[in-house]
Coordinates of C-alpha atoms and ligand atoms in Angstrom, one line a residue:
M1 CA 9.8 -142.7 73.5
T2 CA 13.2 -142.7 75.3
D3 CA 14.8 -140.5 72.6
V4 CA 12.5 -137.7 73.6
G5 CA 13.2 -138.6 76.9
R6 CA 16.8 -138.2 76.6
E7 CA 16.0 -134.9 74.2
M8 CA 14.2 -133.7 77.4
Y9 CA 17.3 -134.6 80.1
A10 CA 19.7 -133.0 77.5
M11 CA 17.8 -129.9 77.2
I12 CA 17.2 -129.8 81.7
A13 CA 21.4 -130.2 81.8
E14 CA 22.0 -127.7 79.7
L15 CA 20.2 -125.4 81.6
Y16 CA 20.4 -126.8 84.8
P17 CA 23.7 -124.9 85.7
L18 CA 21.9 -121.6 84.7
C19 CA 21.1 -119.1 87.6
R20 CA 17.3 -118.3 86.9
S21 CA 15.4 -116.3 89.3
I22 CA 12.1 -114.3 88.8
T23 CA 13.4 -111.8 86.5
G24 CA 16.7 -111.8 85.5
N25 CA 19.4 -112.4 82.6
G26 CA 19.5 -116.7 83.6
V27 CA 16.0 -116.4 82.6
R28 CA 16.6 -114.4 79.3
R29 CA 19.0 -117.0 78.6
S30 CA 16.6 -120.1 79.4
L31 CA 14.2 -118.7 77.1
E32 CA 16.8 -119.0 74.0
I33 CA 17.9 -122.4 74.8
I34 CA 13.7 -123.3 74.9
G35 CA 13.8 -121.3 72.1
R36 CA 15.5 -124.2 70.1
A37 CA 13.5 -126.8 70.5
F38 CA 9.8 -124.4 70.0
P39 CA 10.1 -121.0 68.7
L40 CA 8.9 -118.7 71.7
H41 CA 8.0 -115.0 71.6
V42 CA 9.5 -113.4 74.3
H43 CA 7.8 -110.7 76.2
E44 CA 9.8 -107.8 78.5
V45 CA 7.3 -105.9 80.8
P46 CA 9.0 -103.0 82.8
S47 CA 9.9 -102.4 86.6
G48 CA 7.3 -100.5 88.1
T49 CA 4.4 -101.9 85.9
P50 CA 1.4 -102.1 88.1
V51 CA 0.0 -105.8 87.1
L52 CA -3.9 -106.7 88.9
D53 CA -2.4 -106.2 92.8
W54 CA 1.1 -106.8 92.1
T55 CA 3.8 -104.2 91.1
I56 CA 7.0 -105.8 88.6
P57 CA 9.9 -105.9 91.0
R58 CA 13.7 -104.4 90.2
E59 CA 15.6 -106.9 88.0
W60 CA 17.8 -109.1 89.5
N61 CA 21.5 -110.2 88.1
I62 CA 24.1 -111.9 89.7
R63 CA 28.0 -112.1 89.0
D64 CA 29.5 -113.6 91.9
A65 CA 29.1 -114.3 96.2
Y66 CA 30.7 -116.0 99.0
V67 CA 31.7 -116.0 102.5
A68 CA 35.9 -115.8 102.9
G69 CA 37.7 -117.2 105.7
P70 CA 41.1 -115.3 106.8
G71 CA 42.8 -116.7 104.5
G72 CA 41.1 -115.2 101.3
E73 CA 40.1 -119.2 100.3
R74 CA 36.4 -119.2 99.9
V75 CA 34.5 -121.3 102.0
V76 CA 30.9 -121.0 100.2
D77 CA 30.9 -119.7 96.9
F78 CA 28.6 -119.0 94.3
Q79 CA 30.7 -120.2 91.5
A80 CA 30.2 -124.1 93.5
S81 CA 26.3 -123.9 92.8
N82 CA 23.8 -120.7 93.0
L83 CA 21.6 -122.1 95.2
H84 CA 24.4 -120.7 97.8
V85 CA 22.8 -117.5 97.6
V86 CA 19.4 -116.2 98.8
S87 CA 17.9 -115.2 95.3
Y88 CA 17.2 -111.2 95.2
S89 CA 20.0 -110.7 97.8
V90 CA 20.7 -107.3 97.6
P91 CA 24.6 -106.3 97.0
V92 CA 27.2 -106.7 100.0
R93 CA 30.6 -105.9 101.1
A94 CA 31.2 -106.2 104.1
R95 CA 33.4 -107.9 106.9
M96 CA 32.4 -109.8 109.8
T97 CA 32.2 -111.9 112.8
L98 CA 30.8 -115.4 112.2
E99 CA 28.3 -114.6 115.1
E100 CA 27.4 -111.8 113.2
L101 CA 27.0 -113.3 109.6
R102 CA 25.0 -116.2 111.3
P103 CA 22.0 -114.9 111.1
R104 CA 22.7 -114.4 107.3
L105 CA 23.4 -118.3 107.1
H106 CA 20.6 -120.3 105.7
T107 CA 20.9 -124.5 106.2
R108 CA 18.5 -127.8 106.3
P109 CA 19.9 -129.1 109.5
D110 CA 17.2 -132.1 109.2
F111 CA 19.5 -132.6 106.3
P112 CA 22.6 -131.4 106.6
E113 CA 24.2 -132.3 102.9
V114 CA 22.1 -130.1 101.3
I115 CA 21.7 -126.5 100.8
P116 CA 19.1 -125.6 100.8
Y117 CA 16.9 -123.0 98.4
R118 CA 16.4 -119.7 99.7
T119 CA 14.1 -117.0 97.4
S120 CA 13.3 -113.6 99.1
Y121 CA 11.8 -111.4 96.3
Y122 CA 9.9 -108.8 98.2
T123 CA 11.5 -108.6 101.1
E124 CA 15.1 -107.0 100.4
T125 CA 18.1 -108.7 102.2
W126 CA 20.6 -110.6 101.6
G127 CA 22.1 -114.1 102.9
F128 CA 23.9 -117.3 101.6
C129 CA 22.7 -121.3 102.2
L130 CA 24.6 -123.9 102.4
S131 CA 25.1 -127.4 103.8
Q132 CA 24.8 -128.1 107.6
R133 CA 28.2 -129.5 107.6
Q134 CA 29.7 -126.7 106.1
L135 CA 28.3 -124.6 108.7
D136 CA 29.5 -126.9 110.9
G137 CA 33.3 -126.9 109.8
M138 CA 33.3 -122.9 109.9
P139 CA 35.0 -121.8 112.5
A140 CA 35.1 -118.6 114.4
G141 CA 36.4 -115.7 113.5
E142 CA 36.5 -112.9 110.8
Y143 CA 34.8 -113.5 106.9
D144 CA 34.5 -111.0 104.1
V145 CA 31.4 -111.5 102.3
T146 CA 30.6 -111.1 98.7
I147 CA 28.1 -110.6 97.1
D148 CA 28.3 -108.8 93.8
A149 CA 24.5 -108.5 92.5
S150 CA 22.4 -105.6 91.3
L151 CA 18.9 -105.0 91.6
E152 CA 18.1 -102.0 89.5
P153 CA 14.8 -100.9 87.1
G154 CA 14.6 -103.4 84.0
S155 CA 12.5 -106.1 83.0
L156 CA 10.3 -109.4 84.0
T157 CA 11.1 -111.6 81.3
Y158 CA 8.6 -114.3 80.4
G159 CA 8.4 -116.6 77.1
E160 CA 5.2 -117.6 74.9
G161 CA 4.7 -120.5 72.7
Y162 CA 1.7 -120.6 70.2
V163 CA 0.3 -123.3 67.8
E164 CA -3.1 -122.4 66.4
G165 CA -6.0 -124.6 65.6
S166 CA -9.1 -124.7 63.8
T167 CA -10.9 -122.7 66.8
D168 CA -9.8 -119.7 68.6
D169 CA -10.7 -121.7 71.5
E170 CA -7.7 -122.2 73.7
V171 CA -5.3 -124.9 76.0
L172 CA -3.1 -123.1 78.3
I173 CA -0.1 -124.7 79.7
S174 CA 2.1 -123.4 81.8
C175 CA 5.1 -123.8 83.7
H176 CA 6.8 -121.7 86.3
I177 CA 11.5 -121.0 84.8
C178 CA 12.2 -119.4 88.0
H179 CA 14.6 -121.5 90.0
P180 CA 17.8 -121.5 89.5
S181 CA 20.0 -125.3 90.0
L182 CA 16.6 -127.1 90.6
A183 CA 16.3 -130.0 88.1
N184 CA 13.1 -131.8 89.3
D185 CA 11.3 -128.6 90.5
N186 CA 11.1 -126.2 87.3
L187 CA 13.2 -127.9 84.7
S188 CA 11.3 -131.2 84.3
G189 CA 8.4 -129.0 83.7
I190 CA 10.5 -126.9 81.4
A191 CA 11.4 -129.7 79.6
L192 CA 7.3 -131.3 79.3
V193 CA 6.2 -127.8 78.0
A194 CA 8.4 -127.9 75.3
F195 CA 8.3 -130.9 74.0
L196 CA 4.7 -131.2 74.3
A197 CA 4.2 -127.8 72.4
R198 CA 6.9 -129.5 69.9
W199 CA 4.6 -132.4 69.1
L200 CA 1.3 -130.4 69.4
A201 CA 2.9 -128.3 66.0
L202 CA 3.6 -131.5 64.0
A203 CA -0.2 -132.1 63.1
P204 CA -3.2 -130.1 62.9
R205 CA -5.3 -129.5 66.1
R206 CA -9.3 -128.3 66.7
Y207 CA -7.7 -126.3 69.7
S208 CA -5.4 -123.7 69.3
Y209 CA -2.7 -124.2 72.5
R210 CA -0.8 -121.6 74.6
F211 CA 2.3 -122.1 76.6
L212 CA 3.7 -119.9 78.6
F213 CA 7.4 -120.3 80.5
I214 CA 6.9 -117.6 83.3
P215 CA 8.2 -116.8 86.3
G216 CA 6.1 -118.6 89.2
T217 CA 3.4 -116.0 91.0
I218 CA 4.5 -112.9 89.6
G219 CA 4.7 -114.4 85.7
S220 CA 1.0 -116.4 85.8
I221 CA -0.4 -112.7 87.5
T222 CA 1.6 -110.6 84.7
W223 CA 0.1 -112.9 82.0
L224 CA -3.0 -112.9 83.6
A225 CA -3.0 -108.6 83.8
R226 CA -1.9 -108.1 80.4
N227 CA -4.5 -110.9 78.2
E228 CA -7.4 -110.4 80.1
A229 CA -10.0 -109.2 77.7
R230 CA -8.9 -112.9 76.6
V231 CA -9.1 -115.2 79.0
G232 CA -12.5 -116.0 78.2
R233 CA -11.0 -118.4 75.3
V234 CA -9.0 -120.6 77.9
K235 CA -11.3 -123.7 77.7
H236 CA -8.8 -126.4 79.1
G237 CA -5.1 -125.7 81.1
L238 CA -2.6 -127.6 82.5
V239 CA 0.1 -126.2 85.3
I240 CA 3.0 -128.8 85.0
A241 CA 5.6 -129.0 87.1
G242 CA 7.8 -132.0 88.9
V243 CA 7.5 -134.5 86.3
G244 CA 11.3 -135.9 85.9
A245 CA 11.3 -138.3 88.6
D246 CA 9.3 -142.0 88.6
G247 CA 6.9 -142.0 90.9
P248 CA 3.5 -141.8 91.1
F249 CA 1.6 -139.4 88.9
T250 CA -0.2 -136.4 90.7
Y251 CA -3.3 -134.5 89.8
K252 CA -4.7 -131.6 91.0
R253 CA -7.8 -130.3 90.3
S254 CA -9.1 -127.1 88.8
R255 CA -11.0 -125.0 91.4
R256 CA -14.1 -126.0 89.6
G257 CA -13.3 -129.8 90.2
A258 CA -15.4 -131.5 87.7
A259 CA -14.0 -129.1 84.4
E260 CA -13.3 -131.3 81.0
I261 CA -9.7 -131.2 82.1
D262 CA -10.5 -132.5 85.3
R263 CA -12.5 -135.3 84.3
A264 CA -9.4 -136.0 80.9
A265 CA -6.7 -136.1 83.3
V266 CA -8.4 -138.5 85.9
H267 CA -9.3 -140.8 83.0
V268 CA -6.6 -141.3 81.1
L269 CA -4.6 -141.5 84.7
R270 CA -7.4 -144.5 85.6
H271 CA -6.3 -146.5 82.0
Q272 CA -2.9 -146.3 82.1
G273 CA -2.5 -148.1 84.7
G274 CA 0.2 -148.0 87.9
G275 CA -0.7 -145.6 90.6
F276 CA -2.1 -142.9 91.0
A277 CA -3.2 -139.9 93.3
V278 CA -5.8 -137.0 92.5
Q279 CA -6.5 -134.4 94.7
D280 CA -8.9 -131.3 95.2
F281 CA -7.7 -128.2 94.6
S282 CA -6.3 -125.9 97.4
P283 CA -5.1 -122.2 97.3
Y284 CA -1.3 -123.6 97.6
G285 CA 1.0 -124.7 95.1
Y286 CA 1.9 -123.7 91.7
D287 CA 0.6 -121.0 89.2
E288 CA -2.9 -122.9 89.5
R289 CA -2.9 -120.2 92.8
Q290 CA -3.4 -117.5 90.3
F291 CA -4.9 -119.2 87.2
C292 CA -7.4 -120.6 89.5
S293 CA -8.1 -117.4 91.7
P294 CA -12.2 -116.5 91.6
G295 CA -12.1 -113.5 89.7
F296 CA -10.4 -116.0 86.4
N297 CA -11.4 -119.4 88.2
L298 CA -9.7 -120.6 84.7
P299 CA -10.7 -124.2 83.6
M300 CA -6.9 -125.4 85.0
G301 CA -5.2 -128.5 87.0
C302 CA -1.9 -129.1 87.8
F303 CA -0.3 -132.3 86.8
M304 CA 2.8 -133.6 88.6
R305 CA 4.5 -136.9 89.7
A306 CA 6.3 -135.6 93.0
S307 CA 3.6 -133.6 94.5
H308 CA 4.4 -129.9 95.5
G309 CA 6.1 -130.0 98.1
E310 CA 6.1 -133.2 99.1
Y311 CA 9.5 -135.1 98.0
R312 CA 12.5 -135.1 100.3
E313 CA 14.9 -133.4 97.9
Y314 CA 12.1 -130.4 96.9
H315 CA 13.8 -126.9 97.0
T316 CA 17.5 -128.4 98.2
S317 CA 20.9 -129.0 95.8
A318 CA 20.0 -132.7 95.8
D319 CA 16.6 -131.6 93.7
D320 CA 20.1 -132.0 91.0
L321 CA 20.0 -134.0 87.6
S322 CA 20.8 -137.5 89.1
L323 CA 17.5 -137.4 90.2
V324 CA 15.3 -136.8 86.8
A325 CA 15.6 -139.6 84.2
P326 CA 14.8 -139.8 80.1
E327 CA 12.5 -142.5 81.2
A328 CA 10.5 -141.0 83.4
L329 CA 10.5 -137.6 81.3
A330 CA 9.2 -139.8 78.6
V331 CA 6.2 -141.5 80.4
S332 CA 5.3 -137.4 81.3
L333 CA 5.3 -136.8 78.2
R334 CA 3.1 -139.3 76.9
T335 CA 0.9 -138.8 79.7
C336 CA 0.2 -135.5 78.7
Q337 CA 0.2 -136.5 75.0
A338 CA -2.9 -138.5 75.8
I339 CA -4.7 -135.7 77.7
V340 CA -4.1 -133.8 75.5
D341 CA -5.5 -136.2 72.8
V342 CA -8.9 -136.9 75.2
L343 CA -9.7 -132.8 74.7
E344 CA -8.9 -133.2 71.1
G345 CA -11.5 -135.9 70.3
N346 CA -14.0 -135.3 73.0
G347 CA -17.5 -134.2 71.6
R348 CA -21.3 -135.2 71.6
Y349 CA -22.5 -137.7 68.6
L350 CA -26.1 -138.7 68.3
N351 CA -27.5 -141.9 67.4
Q352 CA -28.6 -141.6 63.5
N353 CA -30.6 -144.9 64.2
P354 CA -32.1 -144.7 68.0
K355 CA -35.0 -146.6 67.6
G356 CA -34.0 -150.5 68.4
E357 CA -30.2 -150.9 67.6
P358 CA -29.3 -150.8 64.3
Q359 CA -27.9 -154.3 62.9
L360 CA -24.5 -153.9 62.8
G361 CA -23.5 -157.4 61.0
K362 CA -25.1 -156.4 57.9
R363 CA -23.0 -153.5 57.6
G364 CA -19.4 -155.3 58.4
L365 CA -19.1 -154.2 61.8
Y366 CA -19.9 -157.6 63.7
R367 CA -17.9 -160.4 64.6
A368 CA -15.5 -158.0 61.8
V369 CA -12.2 -159.5 61.9
G370 CA -9.4 -159.5 65.0
G371 CA -8.6 -160.6 68.0
E372 CA -11.5 -162.3 69.8
L373 CA -10.4 -159.4 73.2
D374 CA -10.1 -156.6 71.2
R375 CA -13.3 -157.7 68.8
Q376 CA -15.1 -158.0 72.4
S377 CA -14.2 -154.5 73.4
R378 CA -14.7 -152.7 70.4
E379 CA -18.4 -153.7 69.5
L380 CA -18.7 -153.1 73.3
A381 CA -18.1 -149.5 72.6
M382 CA -19.7 -149.0 69.7
L383 CA -22.8 -150.5 71.5
W384 CA -22.1 -147.8 74.6
V385 CA -21.3 -145.1 71.6
L386 CA -24.6 -146.0 69.5
N387 CA -26.7 -146.3 73.2
L388 CA -26.0 -142.6 75.1
S389 CA -25.1 -140.4 72.1
D390 CA -27.9 -139.4 72.2
G391 CA -26.8 -135.6 72.2
S392 CA -25.8 -135.1 75.9
H393 CA -23.7 -137.1 77.1
T394 CA -19.8 -136.3 75.3
L395 CA -17.4 -139.5 74.3
L396 CA -15.7 -138.8 77.4
D397 CA -19.0 -139.6 79.6
I398 CA -19.4 -142.6 77.6
A399 CA -15.8 -144.0 77.9
D400 CA -16.4 -143.4 82.2
R401 CA -19.5 -144.6 82.2
A402 CA -19.1 -147.3 80.0
D403 CA -15.3 -147.7 81.8
L404 CA -13.5 -148.4 78.4
A405 CA -10.5 -146.5 77.5
F406 CA -11.2 -143.2 75.5
G407 CA -9.0 -144.1 72.6
H408 CA -11.4 -147.7 71.8
V409 CA -14.6 -145.1 72.2
R410 CA -13.2 -142.5 70.1
A411 CA -12.2 -144.9 67.2
A412 CA -15.8 -146.7 67.2
A413 CA -17.3 -143.2 66.9
A414 CA -15.0 -142.9 63.8
V415 CA -16.3 -146.6 62.7
L416 CA -19.8 -145.4 63.2
V417 CA -19.9 -141.8 61.3
D418 CA -18.2 -143.3 58.4
H419 CA -20.8 -145.7 58.5
G420 CA -23.6 -143.2 58.9
L421 CA -24.8 -144.7 62.6
L422 CA -23.3 -141.4 63.4
K423 CA -23.2 -137.9 63.7
A424 CA -21.8 -135.1 65.5
A425 CA -24.0 -132.7 67.4
S426 CA -23.5 -129.5 66.8
A427 CA -21.6 -127.7 69.5
Ligands
ZN501 ZN1 9.4 -124.9 93.8

């Protein structure tokens, strides 16, 4: 398990230095790296394309940027951290006094040692981000300001992966890829989705799985606009973010509130031990805002550890590689795998001997070998499955009602099917 955590961490470390934004070569290069773990179809959607109520913006690329003092020394340097430039800054070359420059300089006075992360995608402007300490150390005087960037017609790039199951019903798993050097917000979600995809492809699946690596907001809007005719296939989904650091899991329910994905996620978190939080849907956060907009209302929740905006390092240079760890990544992956296992294994069954309990002993199902505790919970699971398999309860319903882990209930159902006592109900 830690091996996969180490591989996830290595992917994050490789992606970390790249300057990503909602468009541009940083995204393309990132998709190439992700594509080594799991093959992706890379889409390019031209600038100016209308997508729902939005328009694909011009493409932004940056080569260099700095603020240099009178002696030419760089006091703010993009080469030291790509967070130093407001993302989507228009190109600039100017000489100005500190006083003139000051409105363009963004700091976090409450967290004076970090560089904040700022963007300005839809308003044309430019600016620099720096620590309050750096700013405090800048003497009055004249500065050379350069942003060597381009904002030109190009395209928006996103990646899509697919694992074909035995049905066309889909599970949609999405993460955002638009942040530059930020490890937990953005990169941990990317690594989790890539390695979840790789794991899902290892065995036959009932559902088909679609994985989106998209820029936040405009990416999900673009995907929805281009796939409107087939979103009905999406039966379950997750948006994944902020899963690389220790801390209790947070699951944010879909707009529907009690979709199967909501119940599966909460079930897994309740049975896996350790603290967790469940939030109701709100139209704020990650791309669930788009997937759960009323015209789509997809059954998609949001799976996080550190919740959106609710950790100190969020959207600052302190969200660096030291914030994420292989072990935490591996536990997050394992938890998502358990949620997928519930979706894959859930279903309705019919008790073939519903009048009185079937005699388990004569079938070798009662007091069979196994540890005492194990045996009790297995027998209890069989009794619950037999009793509630009347065609109206799913195995997840039964697991929740019996307060048993889904895996036990599923295993009990499999044994009962083998012995002719249970039959899958037609869907
Ligand atoms: Zn973010």
